[in-house]
mmCIF file of C-alpha atoms in Angstrom:
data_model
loop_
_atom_site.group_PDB
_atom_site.id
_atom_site.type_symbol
_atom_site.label_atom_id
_atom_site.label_comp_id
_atom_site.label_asym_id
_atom_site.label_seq_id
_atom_site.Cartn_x
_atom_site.Cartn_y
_atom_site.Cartn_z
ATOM 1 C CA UNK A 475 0.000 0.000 0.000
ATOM 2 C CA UNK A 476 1.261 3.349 -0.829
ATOM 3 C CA UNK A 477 0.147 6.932 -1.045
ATOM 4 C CA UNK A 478 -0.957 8.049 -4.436
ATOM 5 C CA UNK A 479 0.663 11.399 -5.742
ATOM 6 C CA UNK A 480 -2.141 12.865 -6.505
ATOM 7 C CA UNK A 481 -3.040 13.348 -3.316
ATOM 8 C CA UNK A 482 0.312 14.816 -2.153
ATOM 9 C CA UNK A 483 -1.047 18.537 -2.232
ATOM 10 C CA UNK A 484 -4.744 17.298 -0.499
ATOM 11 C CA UNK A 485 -2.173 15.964 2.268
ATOM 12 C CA UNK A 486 -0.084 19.102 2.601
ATOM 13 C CA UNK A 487 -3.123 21.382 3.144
ATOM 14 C CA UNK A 488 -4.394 19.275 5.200
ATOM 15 C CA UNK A 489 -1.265 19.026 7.429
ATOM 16 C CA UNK A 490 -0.991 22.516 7.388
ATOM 17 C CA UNK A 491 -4.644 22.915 8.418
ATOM 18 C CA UNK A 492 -3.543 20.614 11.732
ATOM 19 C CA UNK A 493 -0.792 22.393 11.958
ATOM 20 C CA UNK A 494 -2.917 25.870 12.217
ATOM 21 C CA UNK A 495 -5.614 24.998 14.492
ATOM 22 C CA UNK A 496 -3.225 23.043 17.229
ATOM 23 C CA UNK A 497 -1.204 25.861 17.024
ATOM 24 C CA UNK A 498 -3.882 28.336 17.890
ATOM 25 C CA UNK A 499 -5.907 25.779 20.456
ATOM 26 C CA UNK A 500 -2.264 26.720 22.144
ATOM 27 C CA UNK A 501 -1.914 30.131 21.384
ATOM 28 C CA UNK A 502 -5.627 30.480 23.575
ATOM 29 C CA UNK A 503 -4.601 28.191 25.500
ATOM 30 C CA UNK A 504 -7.846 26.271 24.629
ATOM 31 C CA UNK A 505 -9.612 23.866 27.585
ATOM 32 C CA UNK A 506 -8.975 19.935 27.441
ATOM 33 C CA UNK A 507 -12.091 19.191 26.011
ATOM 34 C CA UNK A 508 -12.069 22.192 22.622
ATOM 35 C CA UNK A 509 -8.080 20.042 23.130
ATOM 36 C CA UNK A 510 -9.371 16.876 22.546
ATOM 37 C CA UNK A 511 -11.984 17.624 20.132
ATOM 38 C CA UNK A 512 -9.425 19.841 17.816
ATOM 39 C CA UNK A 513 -7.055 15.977 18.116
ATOM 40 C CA UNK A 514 -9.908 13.758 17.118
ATOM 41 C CA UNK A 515 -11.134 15.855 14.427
ATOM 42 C CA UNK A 516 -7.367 16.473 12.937
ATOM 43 C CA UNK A 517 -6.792 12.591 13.360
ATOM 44 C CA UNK A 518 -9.843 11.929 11.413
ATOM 45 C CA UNK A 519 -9.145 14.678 8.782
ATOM 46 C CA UNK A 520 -5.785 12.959 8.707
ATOM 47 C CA UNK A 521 -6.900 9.474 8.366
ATOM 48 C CA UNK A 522 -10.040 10.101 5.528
ATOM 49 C CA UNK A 523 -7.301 11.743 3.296
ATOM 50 C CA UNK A 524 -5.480 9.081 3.046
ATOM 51 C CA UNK A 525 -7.921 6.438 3.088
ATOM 52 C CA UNK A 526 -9.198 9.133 -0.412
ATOM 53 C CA UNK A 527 -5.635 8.424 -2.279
ATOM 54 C CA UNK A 528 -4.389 5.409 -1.166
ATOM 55 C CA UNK A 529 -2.983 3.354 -3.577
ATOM 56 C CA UNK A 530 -2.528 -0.801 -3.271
ATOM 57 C CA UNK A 531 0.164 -2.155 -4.401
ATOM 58 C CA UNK A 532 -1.096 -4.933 -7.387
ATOM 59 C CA UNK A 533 0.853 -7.399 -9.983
ATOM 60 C CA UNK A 534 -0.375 -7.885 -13.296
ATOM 61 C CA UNK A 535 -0.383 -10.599 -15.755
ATOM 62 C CA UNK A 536 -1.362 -9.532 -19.569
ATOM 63 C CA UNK A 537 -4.877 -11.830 -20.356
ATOM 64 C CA UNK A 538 -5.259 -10.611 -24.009
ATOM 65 C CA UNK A 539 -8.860 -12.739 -23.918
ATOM 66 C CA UNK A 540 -10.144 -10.431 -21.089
ATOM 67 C CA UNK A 541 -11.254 -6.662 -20.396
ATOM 68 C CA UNK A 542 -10.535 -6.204 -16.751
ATOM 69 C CA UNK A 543 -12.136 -3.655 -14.847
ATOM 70 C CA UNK A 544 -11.203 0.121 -14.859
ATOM 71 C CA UNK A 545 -12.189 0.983 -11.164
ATOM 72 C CA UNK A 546 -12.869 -0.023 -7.813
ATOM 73 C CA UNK A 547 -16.306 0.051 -6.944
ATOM 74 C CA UNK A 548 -19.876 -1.646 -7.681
ATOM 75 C CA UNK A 549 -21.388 -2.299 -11.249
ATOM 76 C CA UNK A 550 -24.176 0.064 -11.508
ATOM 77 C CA UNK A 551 -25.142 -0.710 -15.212
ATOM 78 C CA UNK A 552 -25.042 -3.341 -17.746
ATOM 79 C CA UNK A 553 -27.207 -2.781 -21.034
ATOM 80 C CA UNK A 554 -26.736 -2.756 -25.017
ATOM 81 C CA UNK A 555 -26.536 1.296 -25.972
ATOM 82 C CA UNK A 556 -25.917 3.118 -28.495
ATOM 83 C CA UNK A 557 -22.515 4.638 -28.269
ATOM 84 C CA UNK A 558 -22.233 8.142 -30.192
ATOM 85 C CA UNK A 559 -19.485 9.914 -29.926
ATOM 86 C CA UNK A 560 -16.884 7.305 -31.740
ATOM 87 C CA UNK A 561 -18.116 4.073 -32.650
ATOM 88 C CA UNK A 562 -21.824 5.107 -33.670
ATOM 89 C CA UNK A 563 -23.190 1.845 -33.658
ATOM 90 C CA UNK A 564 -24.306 -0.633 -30.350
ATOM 91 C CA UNK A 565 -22.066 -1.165 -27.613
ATOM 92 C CA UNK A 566 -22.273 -3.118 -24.281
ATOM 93 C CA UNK A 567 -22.298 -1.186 -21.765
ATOM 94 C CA UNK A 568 -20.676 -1.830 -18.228
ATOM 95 C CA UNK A 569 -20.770 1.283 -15.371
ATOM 96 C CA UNK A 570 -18.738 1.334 -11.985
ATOM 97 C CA UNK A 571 -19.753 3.816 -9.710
ATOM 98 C CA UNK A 572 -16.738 4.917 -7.146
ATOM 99 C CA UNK A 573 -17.884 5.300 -3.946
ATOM 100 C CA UNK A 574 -15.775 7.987 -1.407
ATOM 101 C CA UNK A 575 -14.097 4.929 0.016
ATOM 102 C CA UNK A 576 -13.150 3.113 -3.067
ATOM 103 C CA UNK A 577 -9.279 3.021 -4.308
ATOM 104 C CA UNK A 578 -9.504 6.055 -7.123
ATOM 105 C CA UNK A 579 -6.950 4.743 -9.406
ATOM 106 C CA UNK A 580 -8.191 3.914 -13.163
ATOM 107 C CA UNK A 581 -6.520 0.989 -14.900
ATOM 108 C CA UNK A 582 -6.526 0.236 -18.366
ATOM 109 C CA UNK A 583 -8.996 -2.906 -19.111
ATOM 110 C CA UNK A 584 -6.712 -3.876 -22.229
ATOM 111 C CA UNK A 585 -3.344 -3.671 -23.874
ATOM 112 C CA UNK A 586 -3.074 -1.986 -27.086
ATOM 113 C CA UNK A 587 -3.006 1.584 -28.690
ATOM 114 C CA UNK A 588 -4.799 4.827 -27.965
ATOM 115 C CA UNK A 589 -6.488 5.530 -30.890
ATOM 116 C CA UNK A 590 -8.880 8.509 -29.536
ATOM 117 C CA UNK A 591 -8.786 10.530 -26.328
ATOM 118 C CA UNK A 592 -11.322 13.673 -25.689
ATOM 119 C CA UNK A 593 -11.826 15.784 -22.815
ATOM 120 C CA UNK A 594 -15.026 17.329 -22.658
ATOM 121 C CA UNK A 595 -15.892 20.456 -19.889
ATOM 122 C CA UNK A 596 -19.113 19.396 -18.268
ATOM 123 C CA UNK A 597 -21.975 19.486 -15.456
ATOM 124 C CA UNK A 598 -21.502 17.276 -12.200
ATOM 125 C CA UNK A 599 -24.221 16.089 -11.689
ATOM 126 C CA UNK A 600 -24.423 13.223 -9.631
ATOM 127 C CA UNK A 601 -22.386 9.626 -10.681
ATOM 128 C CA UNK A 602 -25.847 7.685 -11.052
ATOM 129 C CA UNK A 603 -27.512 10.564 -13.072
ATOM 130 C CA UNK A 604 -28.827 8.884 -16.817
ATOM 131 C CA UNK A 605 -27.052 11.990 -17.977
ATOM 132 C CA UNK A 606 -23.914 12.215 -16.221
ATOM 133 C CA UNK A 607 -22.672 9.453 -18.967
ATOM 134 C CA UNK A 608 -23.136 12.597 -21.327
ATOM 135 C CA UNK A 609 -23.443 15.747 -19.586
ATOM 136 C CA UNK A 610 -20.675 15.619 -16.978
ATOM 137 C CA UNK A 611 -16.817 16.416 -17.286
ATOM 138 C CA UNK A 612 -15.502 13.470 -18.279
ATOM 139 C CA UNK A 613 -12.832 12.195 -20.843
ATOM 140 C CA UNK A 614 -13.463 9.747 -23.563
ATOM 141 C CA UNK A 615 -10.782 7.275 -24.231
ATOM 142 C CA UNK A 616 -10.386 4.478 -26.585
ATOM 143 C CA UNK A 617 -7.771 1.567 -27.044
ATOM 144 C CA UNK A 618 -7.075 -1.012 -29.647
ATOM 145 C CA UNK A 619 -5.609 -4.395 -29.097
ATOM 146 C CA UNK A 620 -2.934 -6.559 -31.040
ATOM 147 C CA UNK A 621 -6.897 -8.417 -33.074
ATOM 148 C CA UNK A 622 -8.130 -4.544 -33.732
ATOM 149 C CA UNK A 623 -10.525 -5.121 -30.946
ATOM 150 C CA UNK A 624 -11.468 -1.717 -29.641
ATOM 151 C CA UNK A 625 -12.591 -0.971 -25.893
ATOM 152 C CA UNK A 626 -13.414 2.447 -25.229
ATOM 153 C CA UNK A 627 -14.019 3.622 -21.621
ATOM 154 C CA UNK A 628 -14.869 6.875 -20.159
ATOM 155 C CA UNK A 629 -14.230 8.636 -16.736
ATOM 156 C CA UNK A 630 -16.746 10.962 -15.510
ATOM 157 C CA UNK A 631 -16.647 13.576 -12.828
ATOM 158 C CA UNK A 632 -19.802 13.561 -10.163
ATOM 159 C CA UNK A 633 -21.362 16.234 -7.754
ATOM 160 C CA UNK A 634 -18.488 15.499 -5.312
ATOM 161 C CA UNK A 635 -15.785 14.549 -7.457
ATOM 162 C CA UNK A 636 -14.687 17.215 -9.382
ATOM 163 C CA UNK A 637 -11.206 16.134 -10.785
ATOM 164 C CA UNK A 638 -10.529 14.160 -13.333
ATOM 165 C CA UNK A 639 -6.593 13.389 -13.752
ATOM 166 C CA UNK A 640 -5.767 11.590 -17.185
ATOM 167 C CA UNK A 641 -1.923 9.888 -17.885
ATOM 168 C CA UNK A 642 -2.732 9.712 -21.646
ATOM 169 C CA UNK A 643 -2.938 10.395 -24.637
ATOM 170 C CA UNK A 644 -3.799 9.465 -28.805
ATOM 171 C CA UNK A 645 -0.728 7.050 -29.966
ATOM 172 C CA UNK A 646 0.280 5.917 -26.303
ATOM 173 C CA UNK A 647 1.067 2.567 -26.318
ATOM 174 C CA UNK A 648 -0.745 1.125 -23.121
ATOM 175 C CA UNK A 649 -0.549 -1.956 -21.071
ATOM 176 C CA UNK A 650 -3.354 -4.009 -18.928
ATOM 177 C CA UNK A 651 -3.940 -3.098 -15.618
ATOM 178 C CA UNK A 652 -1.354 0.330 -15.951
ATOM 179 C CA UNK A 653 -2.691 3.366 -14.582
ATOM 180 C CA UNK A 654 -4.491 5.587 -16.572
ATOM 181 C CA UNK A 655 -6.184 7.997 -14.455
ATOM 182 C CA UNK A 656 -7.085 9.161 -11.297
ATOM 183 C CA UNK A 657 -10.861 10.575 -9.998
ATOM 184 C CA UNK A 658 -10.197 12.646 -7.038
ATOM 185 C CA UNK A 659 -12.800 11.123 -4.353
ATOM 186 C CA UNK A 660 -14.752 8.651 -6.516
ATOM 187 C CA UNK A 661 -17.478 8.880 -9.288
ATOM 188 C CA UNK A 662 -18.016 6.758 -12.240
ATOM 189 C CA UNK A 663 -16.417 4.606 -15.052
ATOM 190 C CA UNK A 664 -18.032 3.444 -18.144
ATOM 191 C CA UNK A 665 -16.926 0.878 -20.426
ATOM 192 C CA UNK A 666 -18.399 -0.132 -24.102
ATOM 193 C CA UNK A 667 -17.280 -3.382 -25.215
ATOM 194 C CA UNK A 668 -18.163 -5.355 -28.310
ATOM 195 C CA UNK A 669 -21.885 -7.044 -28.396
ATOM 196 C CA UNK A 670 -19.908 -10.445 -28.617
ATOM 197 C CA UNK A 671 -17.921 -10.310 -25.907
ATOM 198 C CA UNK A 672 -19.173 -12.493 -22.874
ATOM 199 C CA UNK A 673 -20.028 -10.338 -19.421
ATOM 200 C CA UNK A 674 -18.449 -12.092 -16.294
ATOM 201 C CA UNK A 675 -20.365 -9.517 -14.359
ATOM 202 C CA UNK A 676 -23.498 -8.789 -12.474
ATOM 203 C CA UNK A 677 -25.266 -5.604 -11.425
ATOM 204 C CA UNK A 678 -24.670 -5.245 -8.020
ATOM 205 C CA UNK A 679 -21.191 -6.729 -7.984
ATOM 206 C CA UNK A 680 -18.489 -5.717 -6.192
ATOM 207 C CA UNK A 681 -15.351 -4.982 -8.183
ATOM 208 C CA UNK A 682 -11.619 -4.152 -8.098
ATOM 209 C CA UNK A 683 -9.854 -2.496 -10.454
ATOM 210 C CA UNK A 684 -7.403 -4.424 -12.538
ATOM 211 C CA UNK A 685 -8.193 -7.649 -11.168
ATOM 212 C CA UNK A 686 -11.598 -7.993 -11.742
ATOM 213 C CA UNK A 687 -12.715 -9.583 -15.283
ATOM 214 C CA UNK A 688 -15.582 -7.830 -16.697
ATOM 215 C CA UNK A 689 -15.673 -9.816 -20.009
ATOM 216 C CA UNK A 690 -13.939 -11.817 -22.224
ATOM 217 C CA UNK A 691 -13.877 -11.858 -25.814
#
């Protein structure tokens, strides 16, 4: 387990923040109990940021027959859709919603090239939203295997995340499982996968990111 970096200047402020209001429960020479109350609620602080941006450590072996899951978190949505902004035609499609306490790190469900990436300014409106998929910040990013097989799958911003971080970009040669991005404190990943490919997942299911298999092909 490790600390992501994204979260390195969320943990500075908040240090600093600590730092601020022990120093000044001294400077008043605040009473044991404003004391003790100012230590639990710095120790909590503390303790949610980095439960926000930890980071497991995890060991990857390439399955070119799979698409593994993008996210931690809980399959939310699993339906044939039309998919409209590159393939234009049906698409499976598999949500994760990212809950607060889930790991944030996005993985990449296949290896293979990047052959579109989009960022799109949005709304937040809540992960579970039927529009968030559309209306929300959120980038778009697709990836082609070694058989031409192409996955895309989409990160999108909700009304409490509101940072999307993105490692990148058309070209990039990508492996399984690598990170790709980061959601600062949860939200939703969608994936579109070909009709033909066999779901390994429920709705409801409880997922981990990289590890999981969400289909096969």
């Amino acid at each position: 387990m490790k600390f992501h970096k994204e979260g390195y200047s969320t943990l500075a402020i908040t240090i600093l923040l600590i730092f601020i209001l022990l120093a000044l429960a001294n400077y008043y020479n605040a009473n044991a109990v404003v004391t003790w109350i100012i230590y639990i609620f710095s120790a909590f602080l503390f303790i949610v940021v980095v439960q926000f941006f930890r980071s497991p450590n995890k060991y990857f072996e390439e399955d070119h027959g799979v698409i593994l899951c993008p996210a931690d978190g809980k399959v939310v949505v699993i339906e044939e859709t039309l998919e409209t902004e590159y393939f234009n035609e049906n698409r499976r499609q598999i949500s994760i919603f990212m809950s607060p306490t889930n790991v944030h790190v996005n993985r990449s469900p296949i290896s293979g090239i990047v052959t579109f990436f989009k960022y799109h300014k949005g709304k937040f409106l809540v992960a579970w939203h039927p529009k968030s998929s559309t209306e929300n910040e959120r980038t778009t990013i697709v990836v082609k295997n070694n058989s031409g097989v192409e996955v895309l799958f989409r990160q999108i911003a909700g009304a409490l995340a509101r940072r999307i971080v993105w490692y990148v970009k058309d070209n990039d040669v990508v492996k399984q499982g690598d990170e790709f991005g980061f959601i600062k404190f949860g939200s939703r990943v969608d994936v579109f996968i070909p009709l033909d490919s066999k779901v390994e997942v429920q709705i409801g299911d409880k997922v981990v990111g990289g590890k999981t298999i969400l289909a096969r092909f």
